[in-house]
Amino acid sequence: MSQENLAEVMGVSRQAVSKWESGQSYPEMDKLIGLSELFQVSVDHLVKDVPNNIGIADPTVSLTS
């Protein structure tokens, strides 16, 4: 997806997307949520570059003995 396409989908300028990519600025929270939904990743993944399953408790593991 091009910067221009992403900008159109997100309702921002292409320059804003370019600044996000280069680290010159960061998207507002509503845009982060929109990006996470668009790319089907968690906001944590976008912000911290952490895979979706990191930090999710395994329901098969008991925390009590």
PDB file of C-alpha atoms in Angstrom:
ATOM      1  CA  MET A   1       0.000   0.000   0.000  1.00  0.00           C
ATOM      2  CA  SER A   2       1.395   3.379  -0.943  1.00  0.00           C
ATOM      3  CA  GLN A   3       1.671   6.320   1.427  1.00  0.00           C
ATOM      4  CA  GLU A   4      -0.955   8.087  -0.645  1.00  0.00           C
ATOM      5  CA  ASN A   5      -3.373   5.136  -0.408  1.00  0.00           C
ATOM      6  CA  LEU A   6      -2.854   4.818   3.335  1.00  0.00           C
ATOM      7  CA  ALA A   7      -3.287   8.559   3.793  1.00  0.00           C
ATOM      8  CA  GLU A   8      -6.597   8.460   1.924  1.00  0.00           C
ATOM      9  CA  VAL A   9      -7.883   5.504   3.972  1.00  0.00           C
ATOM     10  CA  MET A  10      -6.796   7.111   7.267  1.00  0.00           C
ATOM     11  CA  GLY A  11      -8.001  10.612   6.404  1.00  0.00           C
ATOM     12  CA  VAL A  12      -4.594  12.263   6.698  1.00  0.00           C
ATOM     13  CA  SER A  13      -2.060  13.750   4.300  1.00  0.00           C
ATOM     14  CA  ARG A  14       0.614  11.723   2.546  1.00  0.00           C
ATOM     15  CA  GLN A  15       3.142  13.912   4.364  1.00  0.00           C
ATOM     16  CA  ALA A  16       1.706  12.774   7.721  1.00  0.00           C
ATOM     17  CA  VAL A  17       2.172   9.125   6.742  1.00  0.00           C
ATOM     18  CA  SER A  18       5.721   9.898   5.619  1.00  0.00           C
ATOM     19  CA  LYS A  19       6.471  11.503   9.007  1.00  0.00           C
ATOM     20  CA  TRP A  20       5.036   8.469  10.832  1.00  0.00           C
ATOM     21  CA  GLU A  21       7.297   6.167   8.812  1.00  0.00           C
ATOM     22  CA  SER A  22      10.391   8.267   9.407  1.00  0.00           C
ATOM     23  CA  GLY A  23       9.706   8.791  13.130  1.00  0.00           C
ATOM     24  CA  GLN A  24       9.387  12.574  12.773  1.00  0.00           C
ATOM     25  CA  SER A  25       5.901  12.393  14.282  1.00  0.00           C
ATOM     26  CA  TYR A  26       3.476   9.808  15.595  1.00  0.00           C
ATOM     27  CA  PRO A  27      -0.190   9.162  14.848  1.00  0.00           C
ATOM     28  CA  GLU A  28      -2.876  10.269  17.283  1.00  0.00           C
ATOM     29  CA  MET A  29      -4.556   7.491  19.285  1.00  0.00           C
ATOM     30  CA  ASP A  30      -7.597   7.326  16.987  1.00  0.00           C
ATOM     31  CA  LYS A  31      -5.288   6.875  14.006  1.00  0.00           C
ATOM     32  CA  LEU A  32      -3.309   4.167  15.842  1.00  0.00           C
ATOM     33  CA  ILE A  33      -6.539   2.306  16.487  1.00  0.00           C
ATOM     34  CA  GLY A  34      -7.514   2.686  12.845  1.00  0.00           C
ATOM     35  CA  LEU A  35      -4.098   1.423  11.717  1.00  0.00           C
ATOM     36  CA  SER A  36      -4.329  -1.564  14.048  1.00  0.00           C
ATOM     37  CA  GLU A  37      -7.741  -2.462  12.613  1.00  0.00           C
ATOM     38  CA  LEU A  38      -6.619  -1.916   9.023  1.00  0.00           C
ATOM     39  CA  PHE A  39      -3.503  -4.073   9.368  1.00  0.00           C
ATOM     40  CA  GLN A  40      -5.093  -6.495  11.861  1.00  0.00           C
ATOM     41  CA  VAL A  41      -2.395  -6.080  14.500  1.00  0.00           C
ATOM     42  CA  SER A  42      -2.572  -4.838  18.087  1.00  0.00           C
ATOM     43  CA  VAL A  43      -1.854  -1.238  19.001  1.00  0.00           C
ATOM     44  CA  ASP A  44       0.993  -2.656  21.132  1.00  0.00           C
ATOM     45  CA  HIS A  45       2.477  -4.159  17.986  1.00  0.00           C
ATOM     46  CA  LEU A  46       2.399  -0.759  16.290  1.00  0.00           C
ATOM     47  CA  VAL A  47       3.732   1.167  19.279  1.00  0.00           C
ATOM     48  CA  LYS A  48       6.206  -1.300  20.747  1.00  0.00           C
ATOM     49  CA  ASP A  49       6.746  -3.587  17.734  1.00  0.00           C
ATOM     50  CA  VAL A  50       5.643  -6.553  19.843  1.00  0.00           C
ATOM     51  CA  PRO A  51       3.955  -9.555  18.194  1.00  0.00           C
ATOM     52  CA  ASN A  52       0.249  -9.922  18.987  1.00  0.00           C
ATOM     53  CA  ASN A  53       0.624 -13.006  21.159  1.00  0.00           C
ATOM     54  CA  ILE A  54       3.371 -11.740  23.479  1.00  0.00           C
ATOM     55  CA  GLY A  55       2.059 -11.054  26.974  1.00  0.00           C
ATOM     56  CA  ILE A  56      -1.141 -13.020  26.536  1.00  0.00           C
ATOM     57  CA  ALA A  57      -1.538 -15.554  29.310  1.00  0.00           C
ATOM     58  CA  ASP A  58      -1.704 -19.195  28.282  1.00  0.00           C
ATOM     59  CA  PRO A  59      -5.044 -20.453  29.649  1.00  0.00           C
ATOM     60  CA  THR A  60      -3.595 -23.949  29.995  1.00  0.00           C
ATOM     61  CA  VAL A  61      -0.934 -22.803  32.473  1.00  0.00           C
ATOM     62  CA  SER A  62      -1.957 -22.650  36.112  1.00  0.00           C
ATOM     63  CA  LEU A  63      -0.521 -19.821  38.179  1.00  0.00           C
ATOM     64  CA  THR A  64      -1.327 -21.607  41.442  1.00  0.00           C
ATOM     65  CA  SER A  65       0.197 -24.833  42.681  1.00  0.00           C
TER      66      SER A  65
END
